[in-house]
Amino acid sequence: MNGFINKQSLNNLSKKYAITLDEQALERFDIYAWKLVSWNKKVNLTSIIEPEDIVVKHFVDSLTVFHALNIPKGSKVIDVGTGAGFPGLAMLIARPDLNLTLLDSTGKKLNVIADILTNIGLEAQLLHARAEVAATKEEYREQFDFVTARAVANLRELSEYCLPFIKEGGFFISMKASKAKEEIDGARKAIKILGGEIFSIKSFELEGAGERNIIITRKISQTSTKYPRPSAKIAKNPLI
Ligand code: SAM
């Protein structure tokens, strides 16, 4: 179906965050939105199903990653807990040069993403795994330039899932709505133990959708092989 979303609106809003989308990207977002809503009848993907809400709260929200940080051409990126592809798949549509891995513990969601990728003609690696398990494997550990995560866990827990994937000098990009300051305060110690340091926090209002905070952590040294621990341990014995 063509013309499901208002492409002009997506284009204009993206420009406000200095993100340029070409006609092919706008076309791909249109297919993505339509497929998302169609699949959502069978697989529980999102409560956001109105076309303009999808544009703002999923697409533009995901694309603000590029507003917060420069991501060089060809960077190796993993989106942890990608769900229906946010922010990772939206980033790939805007920047098909990225070498992207989409990770989620729910196979059904990755099957939907596989179908969307086929329909929009783009490629990404799909990884069906729990983050804390994949991050212990040599092929994924300290292999990525950037890790992204939106709405997956609190920053302290999330840091233990995400920091082990990043190469030294790489970045962990965590997307939060409100209460970011409290989360950062609660996660500082864990981030340090895991080999990271808070690099920057970009706070802004997303067009009519409320407060957003993009917390960027830089990996400054290798993560000890003690981490990540199994999820039950992460929850029971937080790094504080
Ligand atoms: N990031 C997407 C977004 O912003 O729309 C999805 C958010 S959804 C609330 C959280 C997703 O993280 C779910 O798809 C869930 O399966 C996944 N998830 C949660 N914990 C995980 C873990 N430890 N490893 C892998 N995936 C995880």
JSON list of C-alpha atoms in Angstrom, two decimals, residues 18-138:
[
{"chain": "A", "resi": 18, "resn": "ALA", "atom": "CA", "xyz": [18.96, 17.83, 10.71]},
{"chain": "A", "resi": 19, "resn": "ILE", "atom": "CA", "xyz": [18.18, 14.43, 9.22]},
{"chain": "A", "resi": 20, "resn": "THR", "atom": "CA", "xyz": [17.78, 14.22, 5.47]},
{"chain": "A", "resi": 21, "resn": "LEU", "atom": "CA", "xyz": [15.65, 11.49, 3.92]},
{"chain": "A", "resi": 22, "resn": "ASP", "atom": "CA", "xyz": [15.64, 10.85, 0.18]},
{"chain": "A", "resi": 23, "resn": "GLU", "atom": "CA", "xyz": [12.57, 9.70, -1.77]},
{"chain": "A", "resi": 24, "resn": "GLN", "atom": "CA", "xyz": [13.60, 6.04, -1.51]},
{"chain": "A", "resi": 25, "resn": "ALA", "atom": "CA", "xyz": [13.89, 6.30, 2.29]},
{"chain": "A", "resi": 26, "resn": "LEU", "atom": "CA", "xyz": [10.45, 7.93, 2.54]},
{"chain": "A", "resi": 27, "resn": "GLU", "atom": "CA", "xyz": [9.03, 5.15, 0.36]},
{"chain": "A", "resi": 28, "resn": "ARG", "atom": "CA", "xyz": [10.63, 2.51, 2.58]},
{"chain": "A", "resi": 29, "resn": "PHE", "atom": "CA", "xyz": [9.24, 4.14, 5.74]},
{"chain": "A", "resi": 30, "resn": "ASP", "atom": "CA", "xyz": [5.79, 4.06, 4.15]},
{"chain": "A", "resi": 31, "resn": "ILE", "atom": "CA", "xyz": [6.05, 0.31, 3.52]},
{"chain": "A", "resi": 32, "resn": "TYR", "atom": "CA", "xyz": [7.50, -0.23, 7.01]},
{"chain": "A", "resi": 33, "resn": "ALA", "atom": "CA", "xyz": [4.54, 1.56, 8.67]},
{"chain": "A", "resi": 34, "resn": "TRP", "atom": "CA", "xyz": [1.99, -0.36, 6.64]},
{"chain": "A", "resi": 35, "resn": "LYS", "atom": "CA", "xyz": [3.66, -3.72, 7.35]},
{"chain": "A", "resi": 36, "resn": "LEU", "atom": "CA", "xyz": [3.98, -2.84, 11.05]},
{"chain": "A", "resi": 37, "resn": "VAL", "atom": "CA", "xyz": [0.25, -2.19, 11.38]},
{"chain": "A", "resi": 38, "resn": "SER", "atom": "CA", "xyz": [-0.65, -5.29, 9.32]},
{"chain": "A", "resi": 39, "resn": "TRP", "atom": "CA", "xyz": [1.63, -7.59, 11.31]},
{"chain": "A", "resi": 40, "resn": "ASN", "atom": "CA", "xyz": [0.46, -6.06, 14.58]},
{"chain": "A", "resi": 41, "resn": "LYS", "atom": "CA", "xyz": [-2.89, -7.82, 14.13]},
{"chain": "A", "resi": 42, "resn": "LYS", "atom": "CA", "xyz": [-1.09, -11.17, 14.51]},
{"chain": "A", "resi": 43, "resn": "VAL", "atom": "CA", "xyz": [2.01, -10.39, 16.57]},
{"chain": "A", "resi": 44, "resn": "ASN", "atom": "CA", "xyz": [2.00, -7.98, 19.49]},
{"chain": "A", "resi": 45, "resn": "LEU", "atom": "CA", "xyz": [4.48, -5.36, 18.30]},
{"chain": "A", "resi": 46, "resn": "THR", "atom": "CA", "xyz": [3.28, -1.91, 19.29]},
{"chain": "A", "resi": 47, "resn": "SER", "atom": "CA", "xyz": [0.40, 0.06, 20.76]},
{"chain": "A", "resi": 48, "resn": "ILE", "atom": "CA", "xyz": [1.22, 2.94, 18.40]},
{"chain": "A", "resi": 49, "resn": "ILE", "atom": "CA", "xyz": [-0.77, 2.30, 15.23]},
{"chain": "A", "resi": 50, "resn": "GLU", "atom": "CA", "xyz": [-2.03, 5.68, 13.95]},
{"chain": "A", "resi": 51, "resn": "PRO", "atom": "CA", "xyz": [0.07, 6.68, 10.92]},
{"chain": "A", "resi": 52, "resn": "GLU", "atom": "CA", "xyz": [1.08, 10.12, 12.28]},
{"chain": "A", "resi": 53, "resn": "ASP", "atom": "CA", "xyz": [1.92, 8.60, 15.69]},
{"chain": "A", "resi": 54, "resn": "ILE", "atom": "CA", "xyz": [4.12, 6.01, 13.95]},
{"chain": "A", "resi": 55, "resn": "VAL", "atom": "CA", "xyz": [5.87, 8.84, 12.11]},
{"chain": "A", "resi": 56, "resn": "VAL", "atom": "CA", "xyz": [6.62, 10.82, 15.26]},
{"chain": "A", "resi": 57, "resn": "LYS", "atom": "CA", "xyz": [6.89, 8.29, 18.09]},
{"chain": "A", "resi": 58, "resn": "HIS", "atom": "CA", "xyz": [8.62, 5.49, 16.19]},
{"chain": "A", "resi": 59, "resn": "PHE", "atom": "CA", "xyz": [10.33, 6.86, 13.08]},
{"chain": "A", "resi": 60, "resn": "VAL", "atom": "CA", "xyz": [11.41, 10.39, 14.01]},
{"chain": "A", "resi": 61, "resn": "ASP", "atom": "CA", "xyz": [12.11, 9.33, 17.59]},
{"chain": "A", "resi": 62, "resn": "SER", "atom": "CA", "xyz": [14.45, 6.59, 16.31]},
{"chain": "A", "resi": 63, "resn": "LEU", "atom": "CA", "xyz": [16.15, 8.94, 13.86]},
{"chain": "A", "resi": 64, "resn": "THR", "atom": "CA", "xyz": [17.05, 11.43, 16.60]},
{"chain": "A", "resi": 65, "resn": "VAL", "atom": "CA", "xyz": [20.00, 9.12, 17.34]},
{"chain": "A", "resi": 66, "resn": "PHE", "atom": "CA", "xyz": [21.71, 10.87, 14.42]},
{"chain": "A", "resi": 67, "resn": "HIS", "atom": "CA", "xyz": [20.91, 14.22, 16.00]},
{"chain": "A", "resi": 68, "resn": "ALA", "atom": "CA", "xyz": [22.70, 13.17, 19.19]},
{"chain": "A", "resi": 69, "resn": "LEU", "atom": "CA", "xyz": [25.87, 11.67, 17.75]},
{"chain": "A", "resi": 70, "resn": "ASN", "atom": "CA", "xyz": [27.83, 11.41, 14.52]},
{"chain": "A", "resi": 71, "resn": "ILE", "atom": "CA", "xyz": [27.77, 7.81, 13.30]},
{"chain": "A", "resi": 72, "resn": "PRO", "atom": "CA", "xyz": [30.43, 7.38, 10.61]},
{"chain": "A", "resi": 73, "resn": "LYS", "atom": "CA", "xyz": [29.74, 5.63, 7.32]},
{"chain": "A", "resi": 74, "resn": "GLY", "atom": "CA", "xyz": [29.84, 1.82, 7.48]},
{"chain": "A", "resi": 75, "resn": "SER", "atom": "CA", "xyz": [29.79, 1.70, 11.31]},
{"chain": "A", "resi": 76, "resn": "LYS", "atom": "CA", "xyz": [29.01, -1.63, 12.91]},
{"chain": "A", "resi": 77, "resn": "VAL", "atom": "CA", "xyz": [25.85, -1.16, 14.99]},
{"chain": "A", "resi": 78, "resn": "ILE", "atom": "CA", "xyz": [23.82, -3.55, 17.15]},
{"chain": "A", "resi": 79, "resn": "ASP", "atom": "CA", "xyz": [20.31, -2.64, 18.32]},
{"chain": "A", "resi": 80, "resn": "VAL", "atom": "CA", "xyz": [19.62, -4.54, 21.55]},
{"chain": "A", "resi": 81, "resn": "GLY", "atom": "CA", "xyz": [15.96, -5.45, 22.23]},
{"chain": "A", "resi": 82, "resn": "THR", "atom": "CA", "xyz": [14.96, -4.06, 18.85]},
{"chain": "A", "resi": 83, "resn": "GLY", "atom": "CA", "xyz": [11.33, -5.30, 19.06]},
{"chain": "A", "resi": 84, "resn": "ALA", "atom": "CA", "xyz": [9.71, -4.15, 15.82]},
{"chain": "A", "resi": 85, "resn": "GLY", "atom": "CA", "xyz": [12.95, -2.48, 14.73]},
{"chain": "A", "resi": 86, "resn": "PHE", "atom": "CA", "xyz": [13.33, 0.65, 16.85]},
{"chain": "A", "resi": 87, "resn": "PRO", "atom": "CA", "xyz": [15.62, 2.45, 16.62]},
{"chain": "A", "resi": 88, "resn": "GLY", "atom": "CA", "xyz": [17.77, 0.08, 14.50]},
{"chain": "A", "resi": 89, "resn": "LEU", "atom": "CA", "xyz": [15.68, -0.58, 11.40]},
{"chain": "A", "resi": 90, "resn": "ALA", "atom": "CA", "xyz": [14.59, 3.05, 11.15]},
{"chain": "A", "resi": 91, "resn": "MET", "atom": "CA", "xyz": [18.27, 4.06, 11.32]},
{"chain": "A", "resi": 92, "resn": "LEU", "atom": "CA", "xyz": [19.11, 1.63, 8.50]},
{"chain": "A", "resi": 93, "resn": "ILE", "atom": "CA", "xyz": [16.41, 3.11, 6.24]},
{"chain": "A", "resi": 94, "resn": "ALA", "atom": "CA", "xyz": [17.91, 6.57, 6.72]},
{"chain": "A", "resi": 95, "resn": "ARG", "atom": "CA", "xyz": [21.47, 5.24, 6.48]},
{"chain": "A", "resi": 96, "resn": "PRO", "atom": "CA", "xyz": [21.69, 2.04, 4.39]},
{"chain": "A", "resi": 97, "resn": "ASP", "atom": "CA", "xyz": [25.51, 2.21, 4.68]},
{"chain": "A", "resi": 98, "resn": "LEU", "atom": "CA", "xyz": [25.36, 0.95, 8.29]},
{"chain": "A", "resi": 99, "resn": "ASN", "atom": "CA", "xyz": [26.40, -2.62, 9.09]},
{"chain": "A", "resi": 100, "resn": "LEU", "atom": "CA", "xyz": [23.45, -3.43, 11.34]},
{"chain": "A", "resi": 101, "resn": "THR", "atom": "CA", "xyz": [22.59, -6.30, 13.68]},
{"chain": "A", "resi": 102, "resn": "LEU", "atom": "CA", "xyz": [19.12, -6.42, 15.23]},
{"chain": "A", "resi": 103, "resn": "LEU", "atom": "CA", "xyz": [18.96, -8.49, 18.41]},
{"chain": "A", "resi": 104, "resn": "ASP", "atom": "CA", "xyz": [15.86, -9.62, 20.28]},
{"chain": "A", "resi": 105, "resn": "SER", "atom": "CA", "xyz": [14.95, -12.53, 22.52]},
{"chain": "A", "resi": 106, "resn": "THR", "atom": "CA", "xyz": [11.53, -12.86, 20.81]},
{"chain": "A", "resi": 107, "resn": "GLY", "atom": "CA", "xyz": [11.84, -14.80, 17.55]},
{"chain": "A", "resi": 108, "resn": "LYS", "atom": "CA", "xyz": [8.39, -13.78, 16.27]},
{"chain": "A", "resi": 109, "resn": "LYS", "atom": "CA", "xyz": [9.40, -10.12, 16.21]},
{"chain": "A", "resi": 110, "resn": "LEU", "atom": "CA", "xyz": [12.54, -10.92, 14.24]},
{"chain": "A", "resi": 111, "resn": "ASN", "atom": "CA", "xyz": [10.43, -12.87, 11.73]},
{"chain": "A", "resi": 112, "resn": "VAL", "atom": "CA", "xyz": [8.36, -9.73, 11.18]},
{"chain": "A", "resi": 113, "resn": "ILE", "atom": "CA", "xyz": [11.55, -7.70, 10.71]},
{"chain": "A", "resi": 114, "resn": "ALA", "atom": "CA", "xyz": [12.81, -10.27, 8.17]},
{"chain": "A", "resi": 115, "resn": "ASP", "atom": "CA", "xyz": [9.61, -9.79, 6.17]},
{"chain": "A", "resi": 116, "resn": "ILE", "atom": "CA", "xyz": [9.90, -6.00, 6.33]},
{"chain": "A", "resi": 117, "resn": "LEU", "atom": "CA", "xyz": [13.55, -6.10, 5.23]},
{"chain": "A", "resi": 118, "resn": "THR", "atom": "CA", "xyz": [12.57, -8.21, 2.21]},
{"chain": "A", "resi": 119, "resn": "ASN", "atom": "CA", "xyz": [9.79, -5.79, 1.31]},
{"chain": "A", "resi": 120, "resn": "ILE", "atom": "CA", "xyz": [11.97, -2.70, 1.53]},
{"chain": "A", "resi": 121, "resn": "GLY", "atom": "CA", "xyz": [15.03, -4.29, -0.09]},
{"chain": "A", "resi": 122, "resn": "LEU", "atom": "CA", "xyz": [17.55, -3.80, 2.73]},
{"chain": "A", "resi": 123, "resn": "GLU", "atom": "CA", "xyz": [19.78, -6.21, 4.65]},
{"chain": "A", "resi": 124, "resn": "ALA", "atom": "CA", "xyz": [20.67, -6.61, 8.32]},
{"chain": "A", "resi": 125, "resn": "GLN", "atom": "CA", "xyz": [21.85, -9.48, 10.52]},
{"chain": "A", "resi": 126, "resn": "LEU", "atom": "CA", "xyz": [19.06, -10.79, 12.75]},
{"chain": "A", "resi": 127, "resn": "LEU", "atom": "CA", "xyz": [20.16, -12.25, 16.07]},
{"chain": "A", "resi": 128, "resn": "HIS", "atom": "CA", "xyz": [17.64, -14.24, 18.08]},
{"chain": "A", "resi": 129, "resn": "ALA", "atom": "CA", "xyz": [19.21, -14.30, 21.54]},
{"chain": "A", "resi": 130, "resn": "ARG", "atom": "CA", "xyz": [19.16, -12.82, 24.98]},
{"chain": "A", "resi": 131, "resn": "ALA", "atom": "CA", "xyz": [21.59, -9.91, 25.09]},
{"chain": "A", "resi": 132, "resn": "GLU", "atom": "CA", "xyz": [23.38, -11.15, 28.21]},
{"chain": "A", "resi": 133, "resn": "VAL", "atom": "CA", "xyz": [24.03, -14.51, 26.52]},
{"chain": "A", "resi": 134, "resn": "ALA", "atom": "CA", "xyz": [25.09, -13.17, 23.10]},
{"chain": "A", "resi": 135, "resn": "ALA", "atom": "CA", "xyz": [27.48, -10.70, 24.76]},
{"chain": "A", "resi": 136, "resn": "THR", "atom": "CA", "xyz": [29.51, -13.58, 26.24]},
{"chain": "A", "resi": 137, "resn": "LYS", "atom": "CA", "xyz": [30.19, -15.04, 22.77]},
{"chain": "A", "resi": 138, "resn": "GLU", "atom": "CA", "xyz": [33.47, -14.19, 21.04]}
]
